[in-house]
Coordinates of C-alpha atoms in Angstrom, one line a residue:
M1 CA 14.0 -46.2 56.6
K2 CA 16.3 -46.5 52.8
N3 CA 13.2 -45.8 51.2
K4 CA 11.8 -42.5 53.0
R5 CA 15.8 -41.7 52.5
A6 CA 15.8 -41.8 49.3
K7 CA 12.3 -40.4 48.2
I8 CA 13.4 -37.0 50.5
R9 CA 16.7 -36.6 48.5
N10 CA 15.1 -36.9 45.3
Q11 CA 12.1 -34.8 45.9
K12 CA 15.3 -32.5 47.0
R13 CA 16.6 -32.7 43.1
I14 CA 13.1 -31.4 41.5
K15 CA 12.9 -28.6 43.2
N16 CA 16.7 -27.8 42.7
K17 CA 15.9 -28.2 38.9
L18 CA 12.5 -26.5 39.3
K19 CA 14.6 -23.6 41.3
K20 CA 17.2 -23.7 38.4
R21 CA 14.4 -23.3 35.9
I22 CA 12.7 -20.8 37.2
K23 CA 16.0 -18.8 37.8
E24 CA 17.1 -19.6 33.9
R25 CA 13.6 -17.9 32.9
I26 CA 14.2 -14.8 34.9
R27 CA 17.4 -14.3 33.4
N28 CA 16.0 -14.5 30.2
R29 CA 13.1 -12.4 30.6
K30 CA 15.7 -9.7 32.1
K31 CA 17.9 -10.5 28.3
K32 CA 14.7 -9.6 26.1
P33 CA 13.2 -5.7 26.8
S34 CA 9.5 -5.8 27.3
G35 CA 7.1 -5.4 24.3
A36 CA 10.2 -6.3 21.9
P37 CA 8.4 -7.8 18.8
S38 CA 7.9 -11.7 18.1
V39 CA 9.6 -13.0 14.6
R40 CA 7.3 -12.1 11.8
Q41 CA 5.2 -14.7 10.1
T42 CA 5.2 -14.3 6.5
I43 CA 3.6 -15.2 3.2
L44 CA 5.4 -14.3 0.5
I45 CA 3.5 -13.8 -3.1
L46 CA 5.9 -14.3 -6.1
D47 CA 4.5 -11.9 -8.2
F48 CA 4.4 -13.1 -12.3
G49 CA 2.5 -9.6 -13.2
S50 CA -1.2 -10.3 -12.9
Q51 CA -3.3 -7.3 -12.0
Y52 CA -4.4 -8.7 -8.8
T53 CA -1.2 -9.7 -7.3
Q54 CA -1.3 -6.6 -5.0
L55 CA -5.3 -7.6 -4.0
I56 CA -3.8 -11.3 -3.3
A57 CA -1.4 -9.3 -0.6
R58 CA -4.6 -7.8 0.9
R59 CA -6.5 -10.6 1.2
V60 CA -3.7 -12.2 3.2
R61 CA -3.0 -8.8 5.3
E62 CA -7.2 -8.6 5.8
N63 CA -6.4 -12.7 7.4
K64 CA -4.1 -10.9 10.2
V65 CA -1.3 -12.3 8.3
F66 CA 1.7 -10.5 7.0
S67 CA 2.4 -10.7 3.4
K68 CA 5.3 -9.3 1.0
I69 CA 5.1 -9.5 -3.0
I70 CA 8.8 -10.7 -4.3
P71 CA 9.9 -11.0 -7.8
Y72 CA 9.2 -14.5 -9.3
N73 CA 12.7 -15.5 -10.2
T74 CA 13.8 -14.7 -6.7
P75 CA 16.3 -17.3 -6.0
A76 CA 15.7 -20.2 -3.3
K77 CA 18.6 -19.8 -1.2
E78 CA 17.0 -15.7 -0.2
I79 CA 13.3 -17.4 -0.3
A80 CA 14.5 -19.9 2.9
A81 CA 16.3 -17.2 4.8
M82 CA 13.6 -14.6 5.1
Q83 CA 11.6 -18.2 6.8
P84 CA 8.4 -17.4 4.8
K85 CA 4.9 -19.9 6.3
G86 CA 4.2 -20.2 2.7
L87 CA 4.6 -19.1 -0.6
I88 CA 1.9 -17.8 -3.4
L89 CA 2.6 -18.2 -7.3
S90 CA 0.4 -15.2 -8.6
G91 CA -1.4 -14.8 -12.2
G92 CA -0.2 -13.4 -14.7
P93 CA 0.0 -12.7 -18.4
A94 CA 2.4 -15.1 -19.6
S95 CA 1.7 -18.8 -20.8
V96 CA 3.9 -21.6 -20.1
T97 CA 3.2 -22.7 -24.0
E98 CA 5.6 -20.0 -25.0
K99 CA 9.1 -19.6 -25.4
K100 CA 10.6 -17.7 -22.2
S101 CA 8.2 -18.0 -20.2
P102 CA 8.6 -16.9 -16.7
Y103 CA 9.5 -20.1 -14.0
P104 CA 10.3 -19.9 -10.2
D105 CA 14.1 -21.6 -9.2
A106 CA 12.9 -24.6 -9.5
G107 CA 14.6 -25.3 -5.8
I108 CA 11.3 -24.1 -4.1
F109 CA 10.1 -27.1 -4.4
K110 CA 12.7 -28.7 -2.1
L111 CA 12.4 -26.0 0.9
G112 CA 9.0 -27.5 2.5
I113 CA 7.6 -24.7 2.6
P114 CA 3.4 -24.7 2.2
I115 CA 2.7 -23.6 -1.9
L116 CA -0.5 -22.1 -3.6
G117 CA -0.8 -21.5 -7.2
I118 CA -3.2 -19.1 -8.9
C119 CA -3.9 -19.4 -11.9
Y120 CA -0.7 -18.9 -14.6
G121 CA 0.9 -20.0 -10.7
M122 CA -0.9 -23.8 -10.7
Q123 CA 0.4 -23.6 -14.9
A124 CA 4.2 -23.2 -14.0
I125 CA 3.7 -25.8 -10.8
T126 CA 2.2 -27.8 -13.3
E127 CA 4.9 -27.4 -16.1
M128 CA 8.1 -28.0 -14.0
L129 CA 7.2 -31.1 -12.0
G130 CA 5.7 -32.8 -14.7
G131 CA 2.6 -32.4 -15.3
K132 CA 1.3 -31.0 -19.4
V133 CA -0.8 -27.7 -20.0
K134 CA -2.0 -27.0 -23.4
H135 CA -3.2 -23.9 -24.8
T136 CA -6.9 -23.6 -25.5
K137 CA -9.6 -21.7 -27.7
E138 CA -12.4 -22.3 -25.1
R139 CA -11.1 -19.8 -22.7
E140 CA -12.8 -19.3 -19.2
Y141 CA -13.2 -15.8 -18.2
G142 CA -15.3 -14.4 -15.8
K143 CA -17.9 -16.0 -13.6
I144 CA -17.7 -20.1 -13.8
E145 CA -19.3 -22.7 -11.7
L146 CA -16.2 -24.6 -9.5
F147 CA -17.2 -28.6 -8.3
I148 CA -15.2 -29.9 -5.6
D149 CA -14.1 -33.2 -6.4
D150 CA -11.7 -32.9 -2.6
N151 CA -13.6 -31.0 0.2
R152 CA -10.5 -31.6 2.2
D153 CA -7.5 -29.2 2.8
L154 CA -7.5 -25.9 0.4
F155 CA -11.6 -26.7 0.3
N156 CA -11.9 -27.4 3.6
H157 CA -16.2 -26.6 4.9
L158 CA -16.8 -25.5 1.7
P159 CA -20.4 -26.8 -0.2
G160 CA -19.9 -28.8 -3.5
N161 CA -20.2 -26.0 -5.9
F162 CA -20.1 -22.4 -6.2
T163 CA -19.5 -19.4 -8.4
C164 CA -15.3 -18.3 -9.0
W165 CA -14.0 -15.9 -11.3
A166 CA -11.8 -17.0 -13.7
S167 CA -9.2 -15.6 -16.6
H168 CA -7.2 -18.1 -19.0
G169 CA -6.7 -19.6 -21.7
D170 CA -4.6 -22.3 -21.0
L171 CA -5.7 -25.3 -19.6
V172 CA -3.9 -28.1 -17.4
T173 CA -4.5 -31.7 -19.5
K174 CA -1.9 -33.8 -17.2
I175 CA -1.6 -33.4 -13.8
P176 CA 2.1 -33.9 -12.0
V177 CA 2.8 -37.5 -10.1
G178 CA 1.6 -37.2 -6.7
F179 CA -1.4 -34.8 -7.5
H180 CA -5.1 -35.2 -7.5
T181 CA -7.9 -33.1 -9.2
S182 CA -9.3 -31.4 -6.1
A183 CA -12.1 -29.3 -8.6
H184 CA -13.2 -28.9 -12.1
T185 CA -15.1 -26.6 -13.9
M186 CA -17.8 -28.1 -17.0
N187 CA -15.0 -26.7 -19.5
S188 CA -11.9 -27.5 -17.4
P189 CA -11.6 -31.2 -16.0
I190 CA -8.7 -29.8 -14.2
A191 CA -9.3 -26.5 -12.3
A192 CA -7.5 -27.4 -9.0
I193 CA -4.8 -29.6 -8.3
S194 CA -3.6 -31.1 -4.9
N195 CA -0.7 -32.6 -3.2
P196 CA -1.4 -32.6 0.9
K197 CA 1.9 -34.4 1.6
R198 CA 4.0 -32.0 -0.2
K199 CA 1.5 -29.3 0.9
I200 CA 2.0 -28.3 -2.8
F201 CA -1.8 -26.5 -3.7
A202 CA -2.9 -25.1 -6.6
V203 CA -6.4 -23.5 -8.2
Q204 CA -7.4 -21.9 -12.1
F205 CA -9.5 -19.6 -11.0
H206 CA -8.5 -16.6 -8.7
P207 CA -9.7 -16.8 -4.9
E208 CA -8.4 -13.0 -4.2
V209 CA -11.5 -11.6 -6.2
T210 CA -14.4 -10.6 -4.6
H211 CA -16.6 -12.2 -7.9
T212 CA -15.0 -15.5 -6.6
E213 CA -17.6 -17.3 -3.9
H214 CA -15.8 -18.0 -0.8
G215 CA -12.4 -17.1 -1.6
N216 CA -11.1 -15.9 1.5
K217 CA -12.3 -19.1 3.1
I218 CA -10.0 -20.6 0.4
L219 CA -7.4 -18.4 1.7
S220 CA -7.5 -18.9 4.8
N221 CA -7.5 -22.3 4.8
F222 CA -4.1 -22.4 3.1
L223 CA -2.7 -20.1 5.6
F224 CA -4.2 -21.6 8.6
K225 CA -5.0 -25.4 8.1
I226 CA -2.0 -25.8 5.7
C227 CA 0.7 -23.5 6.1
G228 CA -0.1 -23.0 10.3
C229 CA -0.5 -19.2 10.2
L230 CA -1.4 -17.8 14.1
G231 CA -3.3 -15.0 12.7
R232 CA -1.3 -12.2 15.1
W233 CA -0.1 -9.5 12.8
T234 CA -2.0 -6.1 13.1
M235 CA -1.1 -2.3 13.4
E236 CA -0.6 -2.9 16.9
S237 CA 2.6 -5.8 15.9
F238 CA 3.5 -3.3 13.1
I239 CA 3.7 -0.1 15.4
R240 CA 6.0 -2.7 18.0
E241 CA 8.2 -3.9 14.9
S242 CA 8.5 -0.5 13.3
I243 CA 9.7 1.5 16.5
E244 CA 12.5 -1.6 17.3
G245 CA 13.0 -1.8 14.5
I246 CA 14.4 2.3 13.7
K247 CA 15.9 2.5 16.7
K248 CA 18.0 -0.4 16.4
T249 CA 18.7 1.0 12.3
V250 CA 19.2 4.9 13.7
G251 CA 20.9 4.0 16.8
N252 CA 22.1 7.5 18.3
D253 CA 22.1 9.2 14.6
K254 CA 19.6 11.8 13.6
V255 CA 17.0 11.8 11.1
V256 CA 15.6 14.4 8.6
L257 CA 11.8 14.4 7.7
G258 CA 9.7 16.4 4.9
L259 CA 6.8 16.8 6.6
S260 CA 3.8 17.9 4.4
G261 CA 0.6 17.3 6.6
G262 CA -0.7 14.5 4.6
V263 CA -1.4 11.1 6.1
D264 CA 1.6 9.4 4.7
S265 CA 4.0 11.8 6.2
S266 CA 2.2 12.5 9.4
V267 CA 1.9 9.1 10.6
A268 CA 5.4 8.0 9.1
A269 CA 7.0 11.1 11.6
L270 CA 5.1 10.0 14.7
L271 CA 6.3 6.5 14.1
I272 CA 10.3 7.7 14.0
H273 CA 9.4 10.1 16.7
K274 CA 8.2 7.4 19.0
A275 CA 11.4 5.7 18.3
I276 CA 14.5 8.1 18.1
G277 CA 12.6 11.7 20.1
K278 CA 14.0 15.0 19.2
N279 CA 16.9 13.2 17.2
L280 CA 13.6 13.5 14.5
R281 CA 14.0 17.1 12.6
C282 CA 10.9 17.4 10.4
I283 CA 10.9 20.0 8.0
F284 CA 8.1 21.6 6.1
I285 CA 8.6 23.4 2.6
D286 CA 6.1 25.8 2.0
N287 CA 6.6 25.6 -1.6
G288 CA 4.0 28.4 -3.2
L289 CA 1.8 25.0 -4.4
L290 CA -0.2 24.3 -1.3
R291 CA -3.3 24.7 -0.4
K292 CA -5.5 27.6 1.5
D293 CA -4.3 27.8 5.4
E294 CA -2.3 24.5 5.1
P295 CA 0.9 25.5 6.4
Q296 CA -0.7 26.8 10.0
Q297 CA -2.8 23.6 9.9
V298 CA 0.5 22.0 9.8
K299 CA 2.3 24.0 12.8
Q300 CA -1.1 23.6 14.7
V301 CA -0.5 19.9 14.8
F302 CA 2.8 18.9 14.7
R303 CA 4.6 21.8 16.9
N304 CA 1.8 22.6 19.0
M305 CA 0.4 19.1 19.9
F306 CA 2.5 16.6 19.4
H307 CA 6.1 18.9 19.9
L308 CA 8.3 17.5 17.1
N309 CA 11.3 19.4 16.2
L310 CA 9.7 21.0 13.1
D311 CA 11.6 24.0 10.8
F312 CA 10.1 26.0 8.6
V313 CA 11.1 26.6 5.1
N314 CA 9.3 29.5 3.1
G315 CA 10.9 28.4 -0.4
S316 CA 7.5 29.8 -2.4
K317 CA 9.4 32.0 -4.5
R318 CA 12.4 29.8 -5.5
F319 CA 9.9 26.7 -6.9
L320 CA 7.9 29.7 -8.6
T321 CA 10.6 30.7 -10.1
R322 CA 11.8 27.2 -11.9
L323 CA 7.9 26.7 -12.7
K324 CA 7.6 30.0 -15.0
A325 CA 6.5 29.2 -18.6
I326 CA 6.7 25.8 -17.5
S327 CA 3.4 23.9 -19.0
D328 CA 4.2 20.1 -19.6
P329 CA 3.4 18.0 -16.5
E330 CA 6.1 15.4 -16.4
E331 CA 8.8 18.3 -16.2
K332 CA 6.7 20.0 -13.8
R333 CA 7.4 17.1 -11.3
K334 CA 10.6 17.0 -12.1
I335 CA 11.8 20.7 -11.2
I336 CA 9.6 20.0 -8.2
G337 CA 11.4 17.1 -7.3
D338 CA 14.5 18.2 -7.9
E339 CA 14.1 21.7 -6.0
F340 CA 12.7 19.7 -3.2
V341 CA 15.6 17.7 -2.9
K342 CA 18.0 20.6 -3.2
V343 CA 16.3 22.3 -0.4
F344 CA 16.7 19.1 2.0
E345 CA 20.0 18.8 1.3
E346 CA 20.3 22.6 2.1
E347 CA 18.5 22.6 5.4
A348 CA 20.5 18.4 6.1
K349 CA 24.0 20.4 6.4
K350 CA 22.8 22.9 8.7
L351 CA 22.2 19.9 10.6
K352 CA 24.9 17.9 12.8
G353 CA 24.8 13.9 12.5
V354 CA 22.0 13.7 10.1
K355 CA 22.5 10.3 8.5
Y356 CA 19.1 9.4 7.5
L357 CA 16.7 10.9 5.0
A358 CA 12.6 9.4 5.6
Q359 CA 9.7 9.8 3.5
G360 CA 6.0 8.2 4.3
T361 CA 6.3 6.3 0.7
L362 CA 3.2 3.6 0.1
Y363 CA 3.4 0.4 -1.6
P364 CA 0.8 2.0 -4.0
D365 CA 3.8 4.5 -4.8
V366 CA 6.3 1.9 -5.5
I367 CA 4.2 0.0 -7.8
E368 CA 3.2 2.8 -10.0
S369 CA 7.0 3.3 -10.1
V370 CA 8.0 0.6 -10.9
S371 CA 6.8 -3.2 -11.6
P372 CA 7.8 -4.9 -8.5
S373 CA 8.4 -7.9 -10.2
G374 CA 11.3 -6.6 -12.1
A375 CA 9.7 -7.1 -15.5
P376 CA 9.7 -4.5 -18.2
S377 CA 6.8 -2.1 -17.1
K378 CA 5.9 1.0 -19.1
K379 CA 6.2 4.3 -16.4
I380 CA 2.9 5.9 -16.5
K381 CA 4.4 8.7 -14.6
S382 CA 7.2 10.0 -12.0
H383 CA 6.0 9.6 -8.3
H384 CA 7.3 12.1 -5.9
N385 CA 8.0 9.5 -3.2
V386 CA 9.7 7.3 -4.9
G387 CA 13.5 7.6 -5.9
G388 CA 15.0 11.0 -6.6
L389 CA 17.8 10.9 -4.1
P390 CA 20.9 12.1 -5.8
A391 CA 23.9 9.7 -4.4
H392 CA 25.9 13.0 -3.3
M393 CA 23.0 14.0 -0.3
N394 CA 24.6 11.1 2.1
L395 CA 21.6 10.5 3.6
K396 CA 20.4 6.8 3.8
L397 CA 16.2 6.5 3.0
I398 CA 13.9 5.4 5.8
E399 CA 10.5 4.2 4.6
P400 CA 8.6 2.7 7.6
L401 CA 5.3 2.7 5.6
R402 CA 6.8 1.3 2.4
E403 CA 4.9 -2.0 2.4
L404 CA 1.5 -0.2 3.1
F405 CA -1.7 0.4 1.9
K406 CA -3.5 3.5 2.8
D407 CA -6.3 2.1 4.8
E408 CA -3.7 0.3 6.9
V409 CA -1.9 3.8 7.5
R410 CA -4.8 5.0 8.5
S411 CA -5.2 2.7 11.0
I412 CA -1.8 3.2 12.4
G413 CA -2.4 6.9 12.8
R414 CA -5.8 6.0 14.9
Q415 CA -3.8 4.0 17.0
L416 CA -0.5 7.2 17.4
G417 CA -3.6 9.6 18.3
L418 CA -3.6 11.9 14.8
P419 CA -6.3 14.2 15.0
D420 CA -9.2 13.2 12.4
T421 CA -8.6 16.1 10.0
I422 CA -5.4 14.6 9.2
I423 CA -6.3 10.6 9.2
Q424 CA -9.5 11.5 7.2
R425 CA -7.5 14.1 4.6
Q426 CA -7.8 12.6 1.6
P427 CA -4.8 12.3 -0.8
F428 CA -2.7 15.2 -1.7
P429 CA 0.2 15.0 -4.7
G430 CA 3.6 15.9 -3.8
P431 CA 3.7 18.7 -6.3
G432 CA 0.3 20.0 -5.2
L433 CA -1.3 22.7 -7.0
A434 CA 1.3 22.3 -9.5
V435 CA -0.2 19.0 -11.4
R436 CA -3.8 20.4 -11.6
I437 CA -3.3 23.6 -12.8
I438 CA -3.4 22.3 -16.3
G439 CA -0.6 24.8 -18.4
E440 CA 1.5 27.5 -16.8
I441 CA 1.8 28.5 -13.4
T442 CA 1.5 31.7 -12.2
P443 CA 0.8 33.1 -8.2
E444 CA -2.5 34.0 -9.7
R445 CA -3.8 31.2 -10.8
L446 CA -3.0 29.7 -7.8
E447 CA -4.6 32.1 -5.8
L448 CA -7.1 31.2 -7.9
L449 CA -7.6 27.7 -7.6
R450 CA -7.4 27.8 -3.9
E451 CA -10.4 30.0 -3.6
V452 CA -11.9 27.3 -6.0
D453 CA -10.6 24.3 -4.2
K454 CA -11.3 26.0 -0.7
R455 CA -15.0 25.8 -1.5
V456 CA -15.5 22.1 -3.6
V457 CA -13.9 20.8 -0.3
D458 CA -16.5 23.1 2.5
E459 CA -19.5 21.5 0.3
I460 CA -18.5 18.2 0.0
R461 CA -17.8 18.1 3.7
N462 CA -21.4 19.5 4.1
A463 CA -22.9 16.9 2.6
G464 CA -21.6 14.9 4.7
L465 CA -18.9 13.0 1.8
Y466 CA -15.8 14.0 2.4
E467 CA -14.7 10.9 4.5
Q468 CA -16.6 8.7 1.9
I469 CA -14.7 10.2 -1.3
W470 CA -11.3 8.8 -2.0
Q471 CA -10.0 12.5 -3.1
S472 CA -12.5 15.4 -3.6
F473 CA -10.8 18.8 -5.9
A474 CA -10.9 21.2 -8.7
I475 CA -8.6 21.5 -11.2
L476 CA -8.1 24.7 -13.1
L477 CA -7.8 24.1 -17.5
P478 CA -6.0 26.2 -19.8
I479 CA -8.9 27.8 -21.2
K480 CA -11.7 30.6 -21.1
S481 CA -15.2 30.6 -21.7
V482 CA -18.0 32.9 -22.8
G483 CA -20.4 33.5 -19.6
I484 CA -23.2 36.3 -18.8
M485 CA -23.3 38.2 -15.1
G486 CA -25.9 40.6 -14.5
D487 CA -26.3 42.3 -18.2
E488 CA -22.6 41.8 -19.1
R489 CA -20.7 39.7 -21.2
T490 CA -17.9 37.6 -19.3
Y491 CA -14.9 35.4 -20.8
E492 CA -13.4 33.8 -17.4
N493 CA -11.8 30.5 -16.5
V494 CA -13.1 27.0 -16.4
A495 CA -12.7 25.1 -13.5
A496 CA -13.3 21.0 -13.6
L497 CA -14.1 18.9 -10.7
R498 CA -12.8 15.2 -10.1
C499 CA -14.3 13.5 -7.1
V500 CA -13.5 9.4 -7.2
S501 CA -14.0 6.5 -5.3
S502 CA -11.2 3.8 -4.6
F503 CA -10.2 1.7 -2.1
D504 CA -6.3 2.4 -2.5
G505 CA -5.7 4.3 -5.3
M506 CA -4.9 2.0 -7.9
T507 CA -7.8 2.1 -9.3
A508 CA -10.8 4.5 -9.5
D509 CA -14.0 5.5 -10.5
W510 CA -15.6 8.9 -10.3
V511 CA -18.8 9.4 -8.0
K512 CA -22.2 9.8 -8.7
L513 CA -22.2 13.3 -6.7
P514 CA -26.4 14.3 -5.6
Y515 CA -27.4 17.0 -8.0
E516 CA -28.1 19.4 -5.3
V517 CA -24.4 18.9 -4.3
M518 CA -22.9 19.5 -7.7
E519 CA -25.3 23.1 -7.5
K520 CA -24.1 24.4 -4.5
I521 CA -20.8 23.6 -5.2
S522 CA -20.7 25.8 -9.1
N523 CA -23.1 28.4 -7.3
R524 CA -20.4 28.7 -5.0
V525 CA -17.6 28.6 -7.2
I526 CA -19.2 31.0 -9.6
N527 CA -20.5 33.3 -7.5
E528 CA -17.4 33.9 -4.9
V529 CA -14.5 33.3 -6.7
K530 CA -13.6 36.5 -9.4
G531 CA -12.3 34.9 -12.5
V532 CA -14.5 31.9 -12.9
N533 CA -17.5 30.8 -14.7
R534 CA -17.7 28.1 -15.8
V535 CA -18.2 25.2 -14.1
V536 CA -17.5 21.3 -15.6
Y537 CA -17.2 17.9 -14.1
D538 CA -14.8 15.1 -14.8
I539 CA -16.6 11.0 -15.7
S540 CA -13.6 9.6 -15.8
S541 CA -12.3 6.0 -14.2
K542 CA -8.7 4.7 -13.3
P543 CA -7.8 3.4 -15.9
P544 CA -8.0 4.5 -18.7
A545 CA -7.5 8.3 -17.1
T546 CA -5.4 8.9 -14.1
I547 CA -6.9 10.6 -10.6
E548 CA -5.0 13.2 -11.1
W549 CA -5.0 15.3 -14.9
E550 CA -1.0 15.8 -15.2

């Protein structure tokens, strides 16, 4: 009888404990709002200046893991505070055999975070942990054959040998204590090293480039097998995190955003609108440098379709007055940027409670203007989306797309319901047609270019090529040429046609347009646009040229 009573009491205790746990879980669920973002798993990329650093970031993201590029010399304490799942040390142009070579904070090796060194990253790891690197005359550049010595961890489930892409003039001659060689090439006895106990790995080649066979598998082994990432970073999660982040940052304050109608500003506007609703005030500035019918299209989509607070400002006269007799491209950009800020300042003063200025800045915008590593870099041109905000504006900056590439932004746009006419719209420069008119800008030349540009886009669309091409547009040149129309001599303007293919705008190649498409464009422009009698085609790639002419 005693045993039976004890058993009943024990069952009651268990039931009471279960009830308490259930109640506690319910309370916790109430505290945590539905749809709240989970902690983002991040891979940090320490940038040593490699031309492939951004490509590493893209490859990681393609595996549904968030990646972020940070300066190579970021203190270990700051890295630890970011709680990354792993670190990747990029390649770079420097050599560890030289004085004042860049090195990461030695404290990263004490954090217990998995590390992958690529090319220069491998050499830096080797030198810092007691190994040796020497310069060699027999450089490895281009495609080489890699032979696997250890198919665990980094090279798990890979064949015994395959082609990879190398670009280095230094070789590891002695590995640090605790490491072993995991791959070699014919010229390099030590092409990859591993220390599974400390979770530190390094390769002498570039797994991030497409020329390396199984490169993505190597990176995914690092991400999932070594770092333990779950691969749950998607555009859906980004949208959720961004909305929550904007709500938390802005609160009940107001945000003003310059809406151009392009993909970047449009997606930024909808993200912020979802977060704070009517507290977002969008301003569309007609600077007189836009394409044909563009203002009307923006009004139709954002005011009528999405019901955003949208103000229209006609600043054409102001912009064109300041641009009169200006031919230098950098001066044009500075004037347009300066006037844009002035208009914003004036409009913001009319609104109460505005404390934030939003921009659709993308990652390539930042990269092209300032080196993310903090290393010296030559600025090619100023960028309309980066910097330029005077301190007296008293507006804090919000850039919800700053860490994204163009294709990622388009993916977000689709999920937010943007029409294809905006999602697939080709990039258009902030200074507008001002950087597509070489030389002085006048109302007459602007109208001429608008008509030419419309026919270029029409024929590219008619050929079914618009969405396949990164950018297709016309440039009005500062020269005239002799021509014949009917039996009369003409002396009229020359228009250049520019069509490029690209993935993210960082590099670009000229498009080999079908001859019949080029012929239709040329015929329509010359026959229908009075003032143009010659069309030429730009066959330059980026680099060495830029996509825009100015």
